[in-house]
PDB file of C-alpha atoms in Angstrom:
ATOM      1  CA  ALA A   1     125.108 103.119  96.105  1.00 48.00           C
ATOM      2  CA  SER A   2     124.470 101.208  99.262  1.00 55.00           C
ATOM      3  CA  ARG A   3     125.506 102.046 102.848  1.00 61.00           C
ATOM      4  CA  THR A   4     126.229  99.046 105.028  1.00 63.00           C
ATOM      5  CA  ILE A   5     126.540  98.926 108.816  1.00 61.00           C
ATOM      6  CA  SER A   6     127.589  96.024 110.974  1.00 55.00           C
ATOM      7  CA  GLY A   7     126.049  97.025 114.248  1.00 59.00           C
ATOM      8  CA  ASN A   8     122.920  98.871 115.406  1.00 60.00           C
ATOM      9  CA  LEU A   9     121.998 102.322 114.168  1.00 63.00           C
ATOM     10  CA  LEU A  10     120.683 104.976 116.529  1.00 61.00           C
ATOM     11  CA  LEU A  11     119.515 108.417 115.451  1.00 60.00           C
ATOM     12  CA  THR A  12     119.038 110.629 118.505  1.00 61.00           C
ATOM     13  CA  ALA A  13     117.344 114.045 118.925  1.00 60.00           C
ATOM     14  CA  GLY A  14     118.210 116.458 116.059  1.00 60.00           C
ATOM     15  CA  ALA A  15     119.997 113.883 113.970  1.00 58.00           C
ATOM     16  CA  ILE A  16     119.075 113.484 110.317  1.00 63.00           C
ATOM     17  CA  LEU A  17     119.838 110.553 108.020  1.00 63.00           C
ATOM     18  CA  ASN A  18     119.156 111.232 104.416  1.00 62.00           C
ATOM     19  CA  LEU A  19     119.360 108.127 102.198  1.00 56.00           C
ATOM     20  CA  GLY A  20     118.780 109.872  99.024  1.00 54.00           C
ATOM     21  CA  ALA A  21     119.279 107.274  96.192  1.00 53.00           C
ATOM     22  CA  ASN A  22     121.204 105.024  98.570  1.00 54.00           C
ATOM     23  CA  THR A  23     120.002 101.974 100.428  1.00 56.00           C
ATOM     24  CA  LEU A  24     120.791 101.206 103.969  1.00 60.00           C
ATOM     25  CA  ASN A  25     121.708  97.616 104.783  1.00 58.00           C
ATOM     26  CA  ARG A  26     122.865  95.537 107.763  1.00 59.00           C
ATOM     27  CA  THR A  27     125.557  93.035 107.080  1.00 58.00           C
ATOM     28  CA  ALA A  28     123.214  90.236 108.168  1.00 60.00           C
ATOM     29  CA  ASN A  29     119.671  90.321 109.222  1.00 59.00           C
ATOM     30  CA  GLY A  30     119.471  91.478 112.783  1.00 61.00           C
ATOM     31  CA  GLY A  31     120.446  94.570 114.632  1.00 66.00           C
ATOM     32  CA  THR A  32     118.248  97.530 115.513  1.00 65.00           C
ATOM     33  CA  LEU A  33     117.468 100.807 113.644  1.00 67.00           C
ATOM     34  CA  SER A  34     116.218 103.274 116.125  1.00 69.00           C
ATOM     35  CA  LEU A  35     115.005 106.845 115.689  1.00 70.00           C
ATOM     36  CA  ASN A  36     114.695 108.646 118.971  1.00 69.00           C
ATOM     37  CA  ALA A  37     112.649 111.782 119.723  1.00 69.00           C
ATOM     38  CA  ASN A  38     113.017 114.628 117.098  1.00 70.00           C
ATOM     39  CA  SER A  39     115.248 112.589 114.752  1.00 74.00           C
ATOM     40  CA  LYS A  40     114.491 112.275 111.018  1.00 75.00           C
ATOM     41  CA  LEU A  41     115.099 109.572 108.481  1.00 74.00           C
ATOM     42  CA  THR A  42     114.575 110.692 104.769  1.00 74.00           C
ATOM     43  CA  VAL A  43     114.017 107.686 102.479  1.00 71.00           C
ATOM     44  CA  GLY A  44     114.774 108.474  98.874  1.00 65.00           C
ATOM     45  CA  ALA A  45     115.083 104.811  97.966  1.00 59.00           C
ATOM     46  CA  THR A  46     114.050 101.836  99.847  1.00 59.00           C
ATOM     47  CA  PHE A  47     113.277 101.646 103.609  1.00 62.00           C
ATOM     48  CA  PRO A  48     115.957  99.749 105.514  1.00 57.00           C
ATOM     49  CA  ILE A  49     114.621  96.227 105.679  1.00 55.00           C
ATOM     50  CA  ASN A  50     117.560  94.169 106.870  1.00 54.00           C
ATOM     51  CA  PHE A  51     117.157  95.163 110.502  1.00 59.00           C
ATOM     52  CA  ARG A  52     115.606  92.764 113.026  1.00 51.00           C
ATOM     53  CA  THR A  53     113.889  95.658 114.890  1.00 57.00           C
ATOM     54  CA  ILE A  54     113.006  99.066 113.824  1.00 61.00           C
ATOM     55  CA  ASN A  55     112.102 101.466 116.621  1.00 61.00           C
ATOM     56  CA  LEU A  56     110.331 104.693 115.584  1.00 64.00           C
ATOM     57  CA  VAL A  57     109.489 107.005 118.563  1.00 62.00           C
ATOM     58  CA  ASN A  58     106.330 109.078 118.245  1.00 62.00           C
ATOM     59  CA  SER A  59     108.100 112.376 117.736  1.00 67.00           C
ATOM     60  CA  SER A  60     110.560 110.856 115.119  1.00 72.00           C
ATOM     61  CA  THR A  61     110.002 111.505 111.467  1.00 76.00           C
ATOM     62  CA  VAL A  62     110.282 109.294 108.355  1.00 77.00           C
ATOM     63  CA  ASP A  63     110.035 111.103 105.026  1.00 78.00           C
ATOM     64  CA  TYR A  64     109.372 109.198 101.775  1.00 78.00           C
ATOM     65  CA  ASN A  65     110.197 111.940  99.130  1.00 78.00           C
ATOM     66  CA  THR A  66     111.158 110.232  95.856  1.00 75.00           C
ATOM     67  CA  GLY A  67     108.494 109.392  93.268  1.00 82.00           C
ATOM     68  CA  ASN A  68     106.734 106.044  93.630  1.00 86.00           C
ATOM     69  CA  GLN A  69     107.734 104.165  96.686  1.00 84.00           C
ATOM     70  CA  THR A  70     106.499 101.336  98.978  1.00 83.00           C
ATOM     71  CA  VAL A  71     105.812 102.379 102.566  1.00 83.00           C
ATOM     72  CA  SER A  72     107.117  99.253 104.280  1.00 74.00           C
ATOM     73  CA  SER A  73     107.381  99.829 107.962  1.00 69.00           C
ATOM     74  CA  GLN A  74     104.501  98.980 110.268  1.00 74.00           C
ATOM     75  CA  LEU A  75     104.772 101.750 112.897  1.00 80.00           C
ATOM     76  CA  TYR A  76     105.679 105.452 112.436  1.00 82.00           C
ATOM     77  CA  GLY A  77     106.034 108.517 114.685  1.00 83.00           C
ATOM     78  CA  ASN A  78     105.466 111.335 112.093  1.00 87.00           C
ATOM     79  CA  LEU A  79     105.170 110.232 108.442  1.00 88.00           C
ATOM     80  CA  LEU A  80     105.841 112.605 105.519  1.00 89.00           C
ATOM     81  CA  LEU A  81     104.858 111.576 101.985  1.00 91.00           C
ATOM     82  CA  SER A  82     105.819 113.840  99.122  1.00 89.00           C
ATOM     83  CA  GLY A  83     105.679 113.435  95.225  1.00 90.00           C
ATOM     84  CA  GLY A  84     104.469 110.230  93.466  1.00 91.00           C
ATOM     85  CA  THR A  85     102.377 107.380  94.532  1.00 94.00           C
ATOM     86  CA  LYS A  86     103.133 105.703  97.877  1.00 92.00           C
ATOM     87  CA  THR A  87     101.694 102.161  98.511  1.00 92.00           C
ATOM     88  CA  LEU A  88     101.296 100.491 101.761  1.00 92.00           C
ATOM     89  CA  ALA A  89     103.067  97.043 101.829  1.00 87.00           C
ATOM     90  CA  SER A  90     101.256  96.027 105.073  1.00 89.00           C
ATOM     91  CA  ALA A  91      99.105  97.340 107.793  1.00 92.00           C
ATOM     92  CA  CYS A  92     100.595 100.654 109.252  1.00 90.00           C
ATOM     93  CA  THR A  93     100.115 102.716 112.328  1.00 91.00           C
ATOM     94  CA  VAL A  94     100.949 106.513 112.564  1.00 92.00           C
ATOM     95  CA  ASN A  95     101.219 107.664 116.136  1.00 89.00           C
ATOM     96  CA  GLY A  96     102.217 111.226 115.208  1.00 89.00           C
ATOM     97  CA  ASN A  97     101.090 113.222 112.198  1.00 91.00           C
ATOM     98  CA  LEU A  98     100.742 112.110 108.497  1.00 94.00           C
ATOM     99  CA  SER A  99     101.572 114.735 105.936  1.00 94.00           C
ATOM    100  CA  LEU A 100     100.922 114.474 102.258  1.00 95.00           C
ATOM    101  CA  THR A 101     102.299 116.864  99.535  1.00 94.00           C
ATOM    102  CA  SER A 102     101.502 116.104  95.940  1.00 95.00           C
ATOM    103  CA  SER A 103     101.246 112.465  96.792  1.00 95.00           C
ATOM    104  CA  LEU A 104      98.780 109.557  96.707  1.00 96.00           C
ATOM    105  CA  LEU A 105      98.872 107.051  99.539  1.00 96.00           C
ATOM    106  CA  VAL A 106      97.296 103.806  98.170  1.00 96.00           C
ATOM    107  CA  LEU A 107      96.041 101.421 100.882  1.00 96.00           C
ATOM    108  CA  GLY A 108      95.281  98.468  98.645  1.00 94.00           C
ATOM    109  CA  THR A 109      94.455  95.619 101.063  1.00 95.00           C
ATOM    110  CA  SER A 110      96.338  97.151 104.038  1.00 95.00           C
ATOM    111  CA  ASN A 111      94.825  99.193 106.865  1.00 96.00           C
ATOM    112  CA  LEU A 112      96.207 102.599 107.942  1.00 97.00           C
ATOM    113  CA  THR A 113      95.653 103.368 111.659  1.00 96.00           C
ATOM    114  CA  LEU A 114      95.969 106.843 113.016  1.00 96.00           C
ATOM    115  CA  SER A 115      96.239 107.523 116.747  1.00 94.00           C
ATOM    116  CA  SER A 116      93.616 109.560 118.655  1.00 93.00           C
ATOM    117  CA  THR A 117      96.084 112.505 118.559  1.00 93.00           C
ATOM    118  CA  SER A 118      97.124 112.147 114.919  1.00 94.00           C
ATOM    119  CA  ALA A 119      96.431 114.896 112.430  1.00 95.00           C
ATOM    120  CA  VAL A 120      96.573 114.476 108.602  1.00 97.00           C
ATOM    121  CA  ASN A 121      98.145 117.475 106.961  1.00 96.00           C
ATOM    122  CA  GLY A 122      97.977 118.733 103.382  1.00 96.00           C
ATOM    123  CA  ILE A 123      95.964 120.568 100.795  1.00 97.00           C
ATOM    124  CA  PHE A 124      93.745 117.628  99.507  1.00 97.00           C
ATOM    125  CA  ASP A 125      92.418 116.988  96.073  1.00 97.00           C
ATOM    126  CA  ALA A 126      92.526 114.106  93.510  1.00 97.00           C
ATOM    127  CA  THR A 127      96.262 114.399  93.228  1.00 96.00           C
ATOM    128  CA  ASN A 128      96.927 114.494  97.000  1.00 97.00           C
ATOM    129  CA  MET A 129      94.891 112.135  99.032  1.00 97.00           C
ATOM    130  CA  ILE A 130      94.560 108.642 100.567  1.00 98.00           C
ATOM    131  CA  VAL A 131      93.354 106.174  98.040  1.00 97.00           C
ATOM    132  CA  ALA A 132      90.961 103.877  99.961  1.00 95.00           C
ATOM    133  CA  SER A 133      89.212 102.114  97.087  1.00 92.00           C
ATOM    134  CA  GLY A 134      90.550  98.623  97.915  1.00 91.00           C
ATOM    135  CA  THR A 135      89.641  96.581 100.964  1.00 95.00           C
ATOM    136  CA  GLY A 136      92.069  98.474 103.200  1.00 95.00           C
ATOM    137  CA  THR A 137      90.638 101.201 105.506  1.00 97.00           C
ATOM    138  CA  VAL A 138      91.746 104.395 107.171  1.00 97.00           C
ATOM    139  CA  ARG A 139      91.194 103.832 110.913  1.00 97.00           C
ATOM    140  CA  LYS A 140      91.098 106.670 113.368  1.00 96.00           C
ATOM    141  CA  LEU A 141      91.198 105.954 117.094  1.00 95.00           C
ATOM    142  CA  PHE A 142      88.971 108.063 119.344  1.00 93.00           C
ATOM    143  CA  THR A 143      89.117 108.558 123.105  1.00 91.00           C
ATOM    144  CA  GLY A 144      86.194 110.941 123.357  1.00 89.00           C
ATOM    145  CA  ILE A 145      84.217 113.568 121.497  1.00 89.00           C
ATOM    146  CA  GLY A 146      85.922 115.276 118.602  1.00 89.00           C
ATOM    147  CA  SER A 147      85.951 115.771 114.801  1.00 92.00           C
ATOM    148  CA  PHE A 148      88.060 114.275 112.028  1.00 95.00           C
ATOM    149  CA  THR A 149      88.128 114.561 108.205  1.00 96.00           C
ATOM    150  CA  PHE A 150      89.321 111.525 106.395  1.00 97.00           C
ATOM    151  CA  PRO A 151      91.073 112.743 103.180  1.00 97.00           C
ATOM    152  CA  ILE A 152      90.111 109.778 101.083  1.00 97.00           C
ATOM    153  CA  GLY A 153      89.231 109.131  97.511  1.00 97.00           C
ATOM    154  CA  ASP A 154      89.648 106.569  94.671  1.00 96.00           C
ATOM    155  CA  ASN A 155      91.757 106.426  91.635  1.00 92.00           C
ATOM    156  CA  THR A 156      89.793 103.746  89.548  1.00 90.00           C
ATOM    157  CA  GLY A 157      89.179 105.374  86.214  1.00 89.00           C
ATOM    158  CA  THR A 158      89.056 109.079  87.049  1.00 92.00           C
ATOM    159  CA  ALA A 159      90.639 109.988  90.341  1.00 92.00           C
ATOM    160  CA  GLU A 160      88.110 111.419  92.681  1.00 96.00           C
ATOM    161  CA  TYR A 161      88.597 113.117  96.065  1.00 97.00           C
ATOM    162  CA  SER A 162      85.705 112.176  98.351  1.00 96.00           C
ATOM    163  CA  PRO A 163      86.484 113.283 101.917  1.00 97.00           C
ATOM    164  CA  PHE A 164      84.504 112.022 104.899  1.00 96.00           C
ATOM    165  CA  SER A 165      83.936 114.168 107.909  1.00 96.00           C
ATOM    166  CA  LEU A 166      82.893 112.811 111.317  1.00 95.00           C
ATOM    167  CA  THR A 167      81.979 114.567 114.450  1.00 93.00           C
ATOM    168  CA  LEU A 168      81.370 112.720 117.791  1.00 90.00           C
ATOM    169  CA  ASN A 169      79.277 115.087 119.872  1.00 91.00           C
ATOM    170  CA  SER A 170      78.647 112.633 122.644  1.00 85.00           C
ATOM    171  CA  ALA A 171      80.333 109.309 123.319  1.00 78.00           C
ATOM    172  CA  THR A 172      81.305 106.877 125.853  1.00 83.00           C
ATOM    173  CA  LEU A 173      84.211 104.983 124.342  1.00 85.00           C
ATOM    174  CA  GLY A 174      86.054 101.978 125.354  1.00 84.00           C
ATOM    175  CA  SER A 175      89.791 101.382 124.896  1.00 87.00           C
ATOM    176  CA  GLY A 176      90.679 101.021 121.236  1.00 86.00           C
ATOM    177  CA  ALA A 177      87.495 102.669 119.916  1.00 91.00           C
ATOM    178  CA  LEU A 178      87.924 103.592 116.271  1.00 93.00           C
ATOM    179  CA  VAL A 179      86.155 104.493 112.995  1.00 94.00           C
ATOM    180  CA  ALA A 180      87.270 102.829 109.820  1.00 96.00           C
ATOM    181  CA  VAL A 181      86.436 104.135 106.378  1.00 97.00           C
ATOM    182  CA  ASN A 182      87.098 103.327 102.775  1.00 95.00           C
ATOM    183  CA  VAL A 183      85.592 104.075  99.366  1.00 93.00           C
ATOM    184  CA  ASN A 184      83.559 101.289  97.652  1.00 81.00           C
TER     185      ASN A 184
END
């Protein structure tokens, strides 16, 4: 089934919208879908694409939880991926946390950027990881010293989990400093 709205849609603190097998449409391209702080959108079908603007506040959460799906938004607060293969449709930024549960996130040719405060949560192996074997990279922003493990691997032939850990012990970093990795 499809849900259609004629105006703007705002989810405020504590609000939850679960699309399940439904799609969410706007009567005409335009309008704004906004997720404010501590709100959650569960996408069981297709991410709402008929909105002119999609605002996802850092502490909002989008949950893709149904089999194989395309991750189609470009900016997320918290992003939850569970079950099946999720594929980036375009470059994507996660300003909050990224959580994977029994899911592969395939980058393909798209870059995934994680903020300096982002964490990647999950128990990682060849069935639960970021697949970075194309030209797309996982990019982690850094503002100073710190450590980060990139939960990456490839799925060409036999799927292999090949995490990369980085520790910056001493650094003078400019604005927008990042480390980008992939598997080639």
